[in-house]
mmCIF file of C-alpha atoms and ligand atoms in Angstrom:
data_model
loop_
_atom_site.group_PDB
_atom_site.id
_atom_site.type_symbol
_atom_site.label_atom_id
_atom_site.label_comp_id
_atom_site.label_asym_id
_atom_site.label_seq_id
_atom_site.Cartn_x
_atom_site.Cartn_y
_atom_site.Cartn_z
ATOM 1 C CA MET A 276 113.441 72.034 126.833
ATOM 2 C CA SER A 277 112.606 68.038 126.864
ATOM 3 C CA TYR A 278 113.677 65.952 123.727
ATOM 4 C CA LYS A 279 115.588 62.688 123.559
ATOM 5 C CA LEU A 280 118.781 61.632 123.045
ATOM 6 C CA PHE A 281 120.138 58.586 119.683
ATOM 7 C CA ILE A 282 122.792 60.178 119.754
ATOM 8 C CA PRO A 283 125.488 57.447 121.589
ATOM 9 C CA GLY A 284 125.852 58.586 124.904
ATOM 10 C CA PRO A 285 125.463 59.949 127.386
ATOM 11 C CA ILE A 286 121.413 58.510 125.663
ATOM 12 C CA ALA A 287 117.955 58.605 127.649
ATOM 13 C CA VAL A 288 117.345 57.481 131.014
ATOM 14 C CA SER A 289 114.218 56.213 131.987
ATOM 15 C CA GLU A 290 111.420 57.906 134.218
ATOM 16 C CA LYS A 291 112.231 54.483 136.701
ATOM 17 C CA THR A 292 116.506 54.168 136.616
ATOM 18 C CA LEU A 293 115.732 58.790 137.335
ATOM 19 C CA ARG A 294 113.671 57.565 140.472
ATOM 20 C CA ALA A 295 115.812 54.703 142.057
ATOM 21 C CA MET A 296 118.588 57.535 141.767
ATOM 22 C CA ALA A 297 115.379 59.476 144.165
ATOM 23 C CA GLN A 298 116.275 57.934 147.969
ATOM 24 C CA PRO A 299 118.064 58.992 151.400
ATOM 25 C CA MET A 300 121.596 58.192 151.422
ATOM 26 C CA ILE A 301 124.277 56.517 153.514
ATOM 27 C CA GLY A 302 127.544 56.715 154.298
ATOM 28 C CA HIS A 303 130.111 55.347 152.469
ATOM 29 C CA ARG A 304 131.019 53.270 154.951
ATOM 30 C CA SER A 305 127.817 51.893 156.268
ATOM 31 C CA THR A 306 126.974 48.694 156.842
ATOM 32 C CA ASP A 307 123.923 50.225 154.194
ATOM 33 C CA PHE A 308 126.583 50.936 151.558
ATOM 34 C CA VAL A 309 128.659 47.191 152.229
ATOM 35 C CA ALA A 310 125.453 45.009 151.840
ATOM 36 C CA LEU A 311 124.843 47.132 148.111
ATOM 37 C CA TYR A 312 127.944 47.183 146.992
ATOM 38 C CA GLN A 313 127.900 43.536 147.835
ATOM 39 C CA SER A 314 124.050 42.631 146.455
ATOM 40 C CA ILE A 315 125.861 43.916 142.749
ATOM 41 C CA GLN A 316 128.665 42.475 142.856
ATOM 42 C CA PRO A 317 128.139 38.208 141.628
ATOM 43 C CA GLU A 318 125.420 40.502 139.654
ATOM 44 C CA LEU A 319 128.331 42.602 137.699
ATOM 45 C CA GLN A 320 130.518 39.057 137.576
ATOM 46 C CA ALA A 321 128.147 37.253 135.900
ATOM 47 C CA LEU A 322 127.546 40.069 132.997
ATOM 48 C CA ALA A 323 130.334 40.600 132.423
ATOM 49 C CA TYR A 324 131.079 36.779 132.587
ATOM 50 C CA THR A 325 134.282 37.065 134.508
ATOM 51 C CA LYS A 326 135.152 35.612 138.119
ATOM 52 C CA ASP A 327 137.434 38.482 138.196
ATOM 53 C CA PRO A 328 135.805 41.879 140.474
ATOM 54 C CA VAL A 329 133.503 44.793 139.076
ATOM 55 C CA PHE A 330 134.891 47.529 141.431
ATOM 56 C CA LEU A 331 132.724 50.644 140.951
ATOM 57 C CA ALA A 332 134.507 54.175 139.709
ATOM 58 C CA THR A 333 132.794 57.579 140.506
ATOM 59 C CA ASN A 334 134.378 59.038 137.409
ATOM 60 C CA SER A 335 133.752 58.845 133.926
ATOM 61 C CA ALA A 336 135.292 55.975 131.194
ATOM 62 C CA TRP A 337 138.869 58.064 131.169
ATOM 63 C CA GLY A 338 139.653 58.350 134.466
ATOM 64 C CA SER A 339 139.898 54.783 134.421
ATOM 65 C CA MET A 340 141.224 54.250 130.800
ATOM 66 C CA GLU A 341 143.769 56.747 132.394
ATOM 67 C CA GLY A 342 143.986 54.563 134.784
ATOM 68 C CA ALA A 343 144.334 51.731 134.296
ATOM 69 C CA ILE A 344 147.622 53.279 131.894
ATOM 70 C CA ARG A 345 149.105 54.595 135.670
ATOM 71 C CA ASN A 346 148.521 51.457 137.170
ATOM 72 C CA VAL A 347 149.494 48.481 134.367
ATOM 73 C CA VAL A 348 152.566 50.311 132.023
ATOM 74 C CA LYS A 349 156.324 50.108 133.303
ATOM 75 C CA LYS A 350 157.928 49.327 129.009
ATOM 76 C CA LYS A 351 156.410 50.465 126.293
ATOM 77 C CA VAL A 352 151.888 50.217 125.127
ATOM 78 C CA LEU A 353 150.207 49.456 122.205
ATOM 79 C CA ASN A 354 147.696 52.051 121.438
ATOM 80 C CA CYS A 355 145.455 50.288 118.788
ATOM 81 C CA MET A 356 143.930 52.984 116.990
ATOM 82 C CA ASN A 357 141.403 53.361 114.107
ATOM 83 C CA GLY A 358 139.060 56.337 115.930
ATOM 84 C CA ALA A 359 138.277 59.258 118.251
ATOM 85 C CA PHE A 360 138.373 57.349 121.280
ATOM 86 C CA SER A 361 140.650 55.138 120.705
ATOM 87 C CA ASP A 362 143.079 57.658 119.256
ATOM 88 C CA LYS A 363 143.228 60.154 122.108
ATOM 89 C CA TRP A 364 143.937 56.975 124.880
ATOM 90 C CA PHE A 365 147.220 57.241 122.718
ATOM 91 C CA ASP A 366 148.294 61.516 123.922
ATOM 92 C CA VAL A 367 146.280 60.282 126.742
ATOM 93 C CA ALA A 368 149.061 58.089 127.247
ATOM 94 C CA GLN A 369 151.688 60.094 126.293
ATOM 95 C CA ARG A 370 150.467 62.256 128.752
ATOM 96 C CA CYS A 371 151.497 60.334 131.599
ATOM 97 C CA GLY A 372 153.826 59.714 130.234
ATOM 98 C CA LYS A 373 154.593 56.251 129.556
ATOM 99 C CA GLN A 374 156.635 55.723 126.007
ATOM 100 C CA ALA A 375 153.452 53.991 123.946
ATOM 101 C CA GLY A 376 153.545 53.090 119.698
ATOM 102 C CA ALA A 377 150.757 53.077 117.801
ATOM 103 C CA LEU A 378 148.791 51.098 115.418
ATOM 104 C CA LYS A 379 146.430 52.280 113.090
ATOM 105 C CA SER A 380 143.995 51.905 110.917
ATOM 106 C CA GLU A 381 141.312 53.491 108.708
ATOM 107 C CA TRP A 382 138.800 55.310 110.813
ATOM 108 C CA GLY A 383 135.727 52.521 109.557
ATOM 109 C CA GLN A 384 138.015 49.555 109.535
ATOM 110 C CA PRO A 385 138.570 47.673 112.830
ATOM 111 C CA VAL A 386 141.519 46.231 114.699
ATOM 112 C CA ASP A 387 143.426 44.720 112.786
ATOM 113 C CA PRO A 388 144.564 40.795 114.524
ATOM 114 C CA GLU A 389 147.632 40.386 111.957
ATOM 115 C CA ALA A 390 149.041 43.583 112.625
ATOM 116 C CA LEU A 391 148.870 43.623 115.995
ATOM 117 C CA ARG A 392 150.405 40.346 116.366
ATOM 118 C CA LYS A 393 152.724 41.582 114.241
ATOM 119 C CA GLU A 394 154.299 44.905 116.178
ATOM 120 C CA LEU A 395 153.485 43.602 119.440
ATOM 121 C CA SER A 396 155.909 40.157 118.600
ATOM 122 C CA THR A 397 158.650 43.097 118.700
ATOM 123 C CA GLY A 398 159.009 42.178 121.988
ATOM 124 C CA GLN A 399 158.941 46.186 122.915
ATOM 125 C CA TYR A 400 155.493 46.466 125.088
ATOM 126 C CA ASP A 401 153.766 45.054 127.724
ATOM 127 C CA ALA A 402 150.372 46.839 127.546
ATOM 128 C CA VAL A 403 148.033 47.086 124.849
ATOM 129 C CA THR A 404 144.820 48.816 124.291
ATOM 130 C CA ILE A 405 141.565 47.587 122.660
ATOM 131 C CA ILE A 406 138.271 49.504 122.058
ATOM 132 C CA HIS A 407 136.034 47.627 120.891
ATOM 133 C CA ASN A 408 133.404 49.605 119.519
ATOM 134 C CA GLU A 409 135.081 52.907 118.242
ATOM 135 C CA THR A 410 131.460 54.397 119.057
ATOM 136 C CA SER A 411 133.061 57.907 116.728
ATOM 137 C CA THR A 412 133.277 55.287 113.277
ATOM 138 C CA GLY A 413 130.044 52.427 114.795
ATOM 139 C CA THR A 414 132.764 50.226 113.724
ATOM 140 C CA MET A 415 133.118 47.079 116.202
ATOM 141 C CA SER A 416 136.564 44.781 116.170
ATOM 142 C CA ASP A 417 136.473 41.600 116.259
ATOM 143 C CA LEU A 418 137.525 40.663 120.076
ATOM 144 C CA THR A 419 138.131 36.669 119.323
ATOM 145 C CA ALA A 420 140.541 36.333 116.632
ATOM 146 C CA ILE A 421 141.954 39.821 118.788
ATOM 147 C CA ALA A 422 142.541 37.373 122.217
ATOM 148 C CA ALA A 423 143.571 34.517 119.978
ATOM 149 C CA VAL A 424 146.749 36.900 119.092
ATOM 150 C CA LEU A 425 147.295 37.840 122.079
ATOM 151 C CA ARG A 426 147.354 34.792 124.225
ATOM 152 C CA GLU A 427 150.668 34.202 122.072
ATOM 153 C CA PHE A 428 151.828 37.278 124.439
ATOM 154 C CA PRO A 429 151.288 36.136 128.095
ATOM 155 C CA ASP A 430 153.595 39.108 129.017
ATOM 156 C CA VAL A 431 151.221 42.228 127.750
ATOM 157 C CA ILE A 432 148.473 43.109 130.292
ATOM 158 C CA SER A 433 145.393 43.750 128.080
ATOM 159 C CA ILE A 434 143.603 46.906 128.763
ATOM 160 C CA VAL A 435 139.775 46.169 126.454
ATOM 161 C CA ASP A 436 137.887 49.480 126.481
ATOM 162 C CA THR A 437 134.054 48.667 126.355
ATOM 163 C CA VAL A 438 132.142 51.741 126.768
ATOM 164 C CA SER A 439 130.012 51.821 124.448
ATOM 165 C CA SER A 440 129.564 48.230 123.736
ATOM 166 C CA PHE A 441 129.204 46.191 126.833
ATOM 167 C CA THR A 442 125.884 44.495 127.617
ATOM 168 C CA VAL A 443 124.625 44.830 123.966
ATOM 169 C CA LEU A 444 126.116 41.666 122.878
ATOM 170 C CA PRO A 445 128.769 39.202 125.545
ATOM 171 C CA ILE A 446 131.384 39.614 126.219
ATOM 172 C CA LYS A 447 133.049 36.781 127.794
ATOM 173 C CA LYS A 448 136.514 38.630 129.913
ATOM 174 C CA ASP A 449 137.472 35.335 131.491
ATOM 175 C CA GLU A 450 137.488 33.063 128.224
ATOM 176 C CA LEU A 451 138.354 35.433 125.772
ATOM 177 C CA GLY A 452 141.941 36.496 128.355
ATOM 178 C CA ILE A 453 140.889 40.248 128.726
ATOM 179 C CA ASP A 454 142.943 41.674 131.183
ATOM 180 C CA VAL A 455 141.670 45.576 132.118
ATOM 181 C CA LEU A 456 138.097 45.924 131.560
ATOM 182 C CA ILE A 457 136.042 48.358 131.308
ATOM 183 C CA THR A 458 133.095 50.317 130.466
ATOM 184 C CA GLY A 459 130.614 53.618 131.420
ATOM 185 C CA SER A 460 127.185 53.755 132.575
ATOM 186 C CA GLN A 461 125.784 56.079 130.422
ATOM 187 C CA LYS A 462 126.055 54.564 127.174
ATOM 188 C CA ALA A 463 124.056 51.184 127.029
ATOM 189 C CA PHE A 464 123.601 50.947 130.663
ATOM 190 C CA ALA A 465 121.440 53.933 130.373
ATOM 191 C CA LEU A 466 122.873 55.200 133.426
ATOM 192 C CA PRO A 467 123.486 59.561 134.191
ATOM 193 C CA PRO A 468 127.295 59.551 133.535
ATOM 194 C CA GLY A 469 129.391 59.175 136.397
ATOM 195 C CA LEU A 470 129.784 55.934 137.449
ATOM 196 C CA SER A 471 132.602 53.535 135.348
ATOM 197 C CA LEU A 472 133.095 49.721 136.089
ATOM 198 C CA LEU A 473 136.393 48.132 135.947
ATOM 199 C CA SER A 474 137.209 44.739 135.782
ATOM 200 C CA VAL A 475 140.848 43.805 136.585
ATOM 201 C CA SER A 476 142.576 40.513 136.330
ATOM 202 C CA LYS A 477 144.681 39.233 139.456
ATOM 203 C CA ARG A 478 148.109 39.835 136.214
ATOM 204 C CA ALA A 479 146.502 42.661 136.351
ATOM 205 C CA LEU A 480 146.644 43.095 139.906
ATOM 206 C CA ASP A 481 149.649 41.826 140.240
ATOM 207 C CA ARG A 482 151.560 44.529 137.919
ATOM 208 C CA ALA A 483 150.055 47.554 139.715
ATOM 209 C CA ALA A 484 151.628 46.060 142.531
ATOM 210 C CA THR A 485 154.809 46.848 141.516
ATOM 211 C CA GLN A 486 154.057 50.051 139.527
ATOM 212 C CA THR A 487 155.114 52.680 141.590
ATOM 213 C CA ASP A 488 154.081 55.469 139.853
ATOM 214 C CA ARG A 489 150.148 54.546 139.587
ATOM 215 C CA GLY A 490 148.618 57.334 141.497
ATOM 216 C CA TYR A 491 145.813 57.237 144.045
ATOM 217 C CA TYR A 492 142.258 57.984 142.895
ATOM 218 C CA VAL A 493 142.197 54.584 140.149
ATOM 219 C CA ASP A 494 144.194 52.696 141.954
ATOM 220 C CA PHE A 495 143.473 49.253 141.550
ATOM 221 C CA VAL A 496 145.861 47.930 144.816
ATOM 222 C CA GLU A 497 143.559 50.365 147.068
ATOM 223 C CA PHE A 498 140.284 49.507 144.519
ATOM 224 C CA GLN A 499 140.618 45.917 145.621
ATOM 225 C CA LYS A 500 141.464 46.218 149.160
ATOM 226 C CA ASN A 501 138.520 47.856 149.852
ATOM 227 C CA HIS A 502 136.905 45.652 147.110
ATOM 228 C CA GLU A 503 137.591 42.585 150.411
ATOM 229 C CA ALA A 504 135.429 45.220 152.471
ATOM 230 C CA GLY A 505 132.708 45.726 150.719
ATOM 231 C CA MET A 506 133.718 49.092 149.120
ATOM 232 C CA THR A 507 135.104 51.861 147.604
ATOM 233 C CA PRO A 508 138.068 54.174 147.995
ATOM 234 C CA SER A 509 136.716 57.366 148.223
ATOM 235 C CA THR A 510 133.415 58.761 148.375
ATOM 236 C CA PRO A 511 131.251 56.757 145.899
ATOM 237 C CA VAL A 512 128.372 58.408 143.566
ATOM 238 C CA ILE A 513 125.672 57.008 145.303
ATOM 239 C CA PRO A 514 122.828 58.019 143.372
ATOM 240 C CA LEU A 515 124.146 56.273 139.773
ATOM 241 C CA ILE A 516 124.892 53.341 142.173
ATOM 242 C CA TYR A 517 120.916 53.260 143.330
ATOM 243 C CA ALA A 518 120.835 53.360 138.983
ATOM 244 C CA LEU A 519 122.546 50.808 138.926
ATOM 245 C CA LYS A 520 120.572 48.278 140.621
ATOM 246 C CA SER A 521 117.890 48.766 139.217
ATOM 247 C CA LYS A 522 119.057 48.549 136.391
ATOM 248 C CA LEU A 523 120.538 45.364 137.447
ATOM 249 C CA GLU A 524 116.744 43.806 138.301
ATOM 250 C CA ASP A 525 115.205 45.150 134.218
ATOM 251 C CA ILE A 526 117.865 43.189 132.816
ATOM 252 C CA LYS A 527 117.430 40.187 135.269
ATOM 253 C CA ALA A 528 113.490 40.452 133.653
ATOM 254 C CA GLU A 529 114.773 40.628 130.526
ATOM 255 C CA GLY A 530 117.267 37.820 130.228
ATOM 256 C CA LEU A 531 120.580 38.328 128.261
ATOM 257 C CA ASP A 532 120.094 36.814 125.861
ATOM 258 C CA ASN A 533 116.287 38.428 125.206
ATOM 259 C CA ARG A 534 118.432 41.906 126.014
ATOM 260 C CA PHE A 535 121.084 40.670 123.793
ATOM 261 C CA ALA A 536 118.751 39.895 120.891
ATOM 262 C CA ARG A 537 116.786 42.802 121.593
ATOM 263 C CA HIS A 538 119.530 44.681 119.761
ATOM 264 C CA ALA A 539 120.794 43.285 117.363
ATOM 265 C CA GLN A 540 116.886 43.610 116.357
ATOM 266 C CA LEU A 541 116.932 47.313 117.158
ATOM 267 C CA ASN A 542 119.961 47.348 115.300
ATOM 268 C CA LYS A 543 118.791 46.456 111.835
ATOM 269 C CA MET A 544 115.418 48.058 112.135
ATOM 270 C CA VAL A 545 117.573 51.541 111.614
ATOM 271 C CA ARG A 546 120.789 49.518 109.652
ATOM 272 C CA ASP A 547 117.657 48.880 106.792
ATOM 273 C CA TRP A 548 116.163 52.222 106.898
ATOM 274 C CA GLY A 549 119.556 53.597 106.394
ATOM 275 C CA PHE A 550 119.416 51.304 103.426
ATOM 276 C CA SER A 551 116.259 52.258 102.335
ATOM 277 C CA LYS A 552 117.123 55.611 101.865
ATOM 278 C CA GLY A 553 120.335 55.238 100.289
ATOM 279 C CA PHE A 554 123.117 55.390 102.242
ATOM 280 C CA LYS A 555 126.453 53.044 102.756
ATOM 281 C CA LEU A 556 127.477 52.492 106.125
ATOM 282 C CA PHE A 557 130.455 54.085 107.767
ATOM 283 C CA PRO A 558 132.342 51.464 108.233
ATOM 284 C CA GLN A 559 132.573 48.241 106.611
ATOM 285 C CA GLU A 560 129.210 46.207 107.266
ATOM 286 C CA LYS A 561 130.422 42.747 108.436
ATOM 287 C CA TYR A 562 132.393 45.009 111.237
ATOM 288 C CA GLY A 563 128.993 47.353 111.874
ATOM 289 C CA SER A 564 128.056 48.358 115.105
ATOM 290 C CA LEU A 565 125.574 46.323 116.961
ATOM 291 C CA ALA A 566 125.475 49.517 119.406
ATOM 292 C CA LEU A 567 124.657 51.995 116.605
ATOM 293 C CA ASN A 568 124.760 53.139 113.526
ATOM 294 C CA CYS A 569 127.252 54.473 112.015
ATOM 295 C CA PHE A 570 126.296 56.042 108.033
ATOM 296 C CA ALA A 571 128.598 57.997 105.483
ATOM 297 C CA ASN A 572 126.557 60.800 104.605
ATOM 298 C CA ASN A 573 126.782 60.168 100.789
ATOM 299 C CA LEU A 574 123.203 61.739 99.662
ATOM 300 C CA ASN A 575 125.414 65.289 101.285
ATOM 301 C CA TYR A 576 122.474 66.031 103.437
ATOM 302 C CA ASP A 577 122.139 69.251 105.191
ATOM 303 C CA LEU A 578 122.787 67.528 108.861
ATOM 304 C CA ALA A 579 122.557 70.696 110.540
ATOM 305 C CA ALA A 580 118.961 71.185 109.265
ATOM 306 C CA LEU A 581 118.263 67.965 110.004
ATOM 307 C CA ASN A 582 119.496 67.099 113.142
ATOM 308 C CA LYS A 583 117.185 71.266 113.576
ATOM 309 C CA THR A 584 113.817 70.265 112.310
ATOM 310 C CA LEU A 585 114.046 66.139 114.540
ATOM 311 C CA LYS A 586 115.411 68.988 117.495
ATOM 312 C CA SER A 587 111.969 71.224 116.870
ATOM 313 C CA LYS A 588 109.236 69.005 115.787
ATOM 314 C CA HIS A 589 110.256 65.476 117.104
ATOM 315 C CA LYS A 590 111.673 65.962 120.535
ATOM 316 C CA LEU A 591 114.442 64.054 119.183
ATOM 317 C CA VAL A 592 118.222 64.468 118.631
ATOM 318 C CA ILE A 593 120.933 62.058 116.886
ATOM 319 C CA ASP A 594 124.054 62.719 115.974
ATOM 320 C CA GLY A 595 126.042 64.745 113.218
ATOM 321 C CA GLY A 596 129.270 62.611 112.480
ATOM 322 C CA TYR A 597 131.751 63.011 116.121
ATOM 323 C CA GLY A 598 135.553 65.286 115.437
ATOM 324 C CA LYS A 599 136.489 64.992 111.499
ATOM 325 C CA LEU A 600 133.278 63.258 110.592
ATOM 326 C CA LYS A 601 131.087 65.458 111.229
ATOM 327 C CA GLY A 602 128.869 66.656 108.884
ATOM 328 C CA LYS A 603 129.938 64.006 106.784
ATOM 329 C CA THR A 604 128.482 60.597 109.238
ATOM 330 C CA PHE A 605 125.374 60.995 111.555
ATOM 331 C CA ARG A 606 125.332 58.301 114.215
ATOM 332 C CA ILE A 607 122.180 56.511 115.881
ATOM 333 C CA SER A 608 121.893 54.270 119.031
ATOM 334 C CA ASN A 609 119.959 51.917 119.609
ATOM 335 C CA MET A 610 121.791 51.225 123.292
ATOM 336 C CA GLY A 611 119.636 50.831 127.020
ATOM 337 C CA ASP A 612 115.628 51.173 126.559
ATOM 338 C CA GLU A 613 114.805 51.119 123.737
ATOM 339 C CA THR A 614 112.178 49.098 122.030
ATOM 340 C CA VAL A 615 110.405 48.342 118.386
ATOM 341 C CA ASP A 616 107.962 50.633 119.137
ATOM 342 C CA THR A 617 110.625 53.107 119.333
ATOM 343 C CA ILE A 618 112.055 52.639 117.083
ATOM 344 C CA LYS A 619 109.738 52.494 114.373
ATOM 345 C CA SER A 620 108.277 55.764 116.052
ATOM 346 C CA LEU A 621 112.385 57.436 115.662
ATOM 347 C CA ILE A 622 111.758 56.003 112.251
ATOM 348 C CA ALA A 623 108.321 57.588 111.298
ATOM 349 C CA SER A 624 109.993 60.622 112.501
ATOM 350 C CA LEU A 625 113.382 60.205 111.002
ATOM 351 C CA ASP A 626 111.831 59.847 107.134
ATOM 352 C CA ALA A 627 109.918 62.944 108.218
ATOM 353 C CA ALA A 628 112.139 65.260 108.720
ATOM 354 C CA LEU A 629 114.968 63.877 106.130
ATOM 355 C CA ALA A 630 112.006 64.593 103.564
ATOM 356 C CA GLU A 631 112.286 67.836 103.948
ATOM 357 C CA THR A 632 115.960 68.445 104.979
ATOM 358 C CA PRO A 633 118.180 70.111 102.167
ATOM 359 C CA LYS A 634 121.070 68.343 100.066
ATOM 360 C CA LEU A 635 124.229 70.652 99.548
ATOM 361 C CA ALA A 636 126.101 71.386 96.467
ATOM 362 C CA SER A 637 128.766 69.084 96.453
HETATM 363 C C1 LIG B 219 131.522 57.378 125.446
HETATM 364 C C2 LIG B 219 133.261 56.383 125.901
HETATM 365 C C3 LIG B 219 134.173 56.750 126.115
HETATM 366 C C4 LIG B 219 134.190 57.970 126.819
HETATM 367 O O1 LIG B 219 133.441 58.471 127.822
HETATM 368 P P1 LIG B 219 133.077 59.604 129.201
HETATM 369 O O2 LIG B 219 132.752 58.947 129.622
HETATM 370 O O3 LIG B 219 132.433 60.688 127.899
HETATM 371 O O4 LIG B 219 135.320 58.911 129.889
HETATM 372 C C5 LIG B 219 135.681 55.513 125.986
HETATM 373 N N1 LIG B 219 134.996 55.223 124.925
HETATM 374 C C6 LIG B 219 134.322 54.299 124.502
HETATM 375 C C7 LIG B 219 134.339 53.656 122.849
HETATM 376 C C8 LIG B 219 132.706 55.008 124.143
HETATM 377 O O5 LIG B 219 132.153 55.394 123.537
#
């Protein structure tokens, strides 16, 4: 059962990364761990374009996304909703017992900065959640325009999910003024799942310190205290931190600008392939993600049959649509370690598989 994942997470993990994880364990309170933690901290800060600490949380991204709500929302959070993950965050806020407001856009539309300004102007909110790259619809919102709006509301703490965009393009946390930046390991980093990175501003830490029900597992105050000693609050997933260190070496060797350019090039290769076949992009093209392409199934192919052929004959898997978009869209990732050659080979497989895929009666 060996095949390669082109779904938008988890994605394929390199042999080098897998080998990096296979090392003897070290104690998480040992000087060896502190050295490991402190050696990667400057590189993580550089990747996030921030002077704030980058915490290592042993949970998938949702743990940090829920934790951020618990740490900073006192009055009411505004959840910007334009797809499955951002819609879910509204649900999660309510499950945490928080007052929550919904700022909805159609799936496939970006977060609307003007609508955001209007809603925040009501003065009800002390926090906002935004998903930079809505992976379910392949839609990327304009963080620069959103950040300009957020600067008008200094009492509103911003929580930004960059789970599927981090390291695909520059996300300048400090320049944008993002308070809480969250990402995960199994998307663009091309690491196995289980580790989340979390960079938290002084403002957000100060808010958390006054919060009485922020819980324990993702408590920003505990993270900060341990960070100052080069550690994490509880035993972290040490193999994934080894993997992260190895990946940071890869990124350094490639060069950040080259990495960003590579993702843009590969994304365009896949997008051009889709257009050449007659598929339309699901989101507005201007807001099409650089990490993946979400195509509309406007040609009405049997996507389940397509994926079956891809898996059995070509040993690869794409995604056949998320949630209510199942069968109506398909998604192909260009995150992680893909190259011009691997994407060319993917396209050859897609061509061959599509040629034998039936269309459904409409
Ligand atoms: C994958 C994803 C998540 C959820 O991540 P988990 O690691 O499954 O918790 C959240 N937000 C976005 C945008 C994602 O792509």
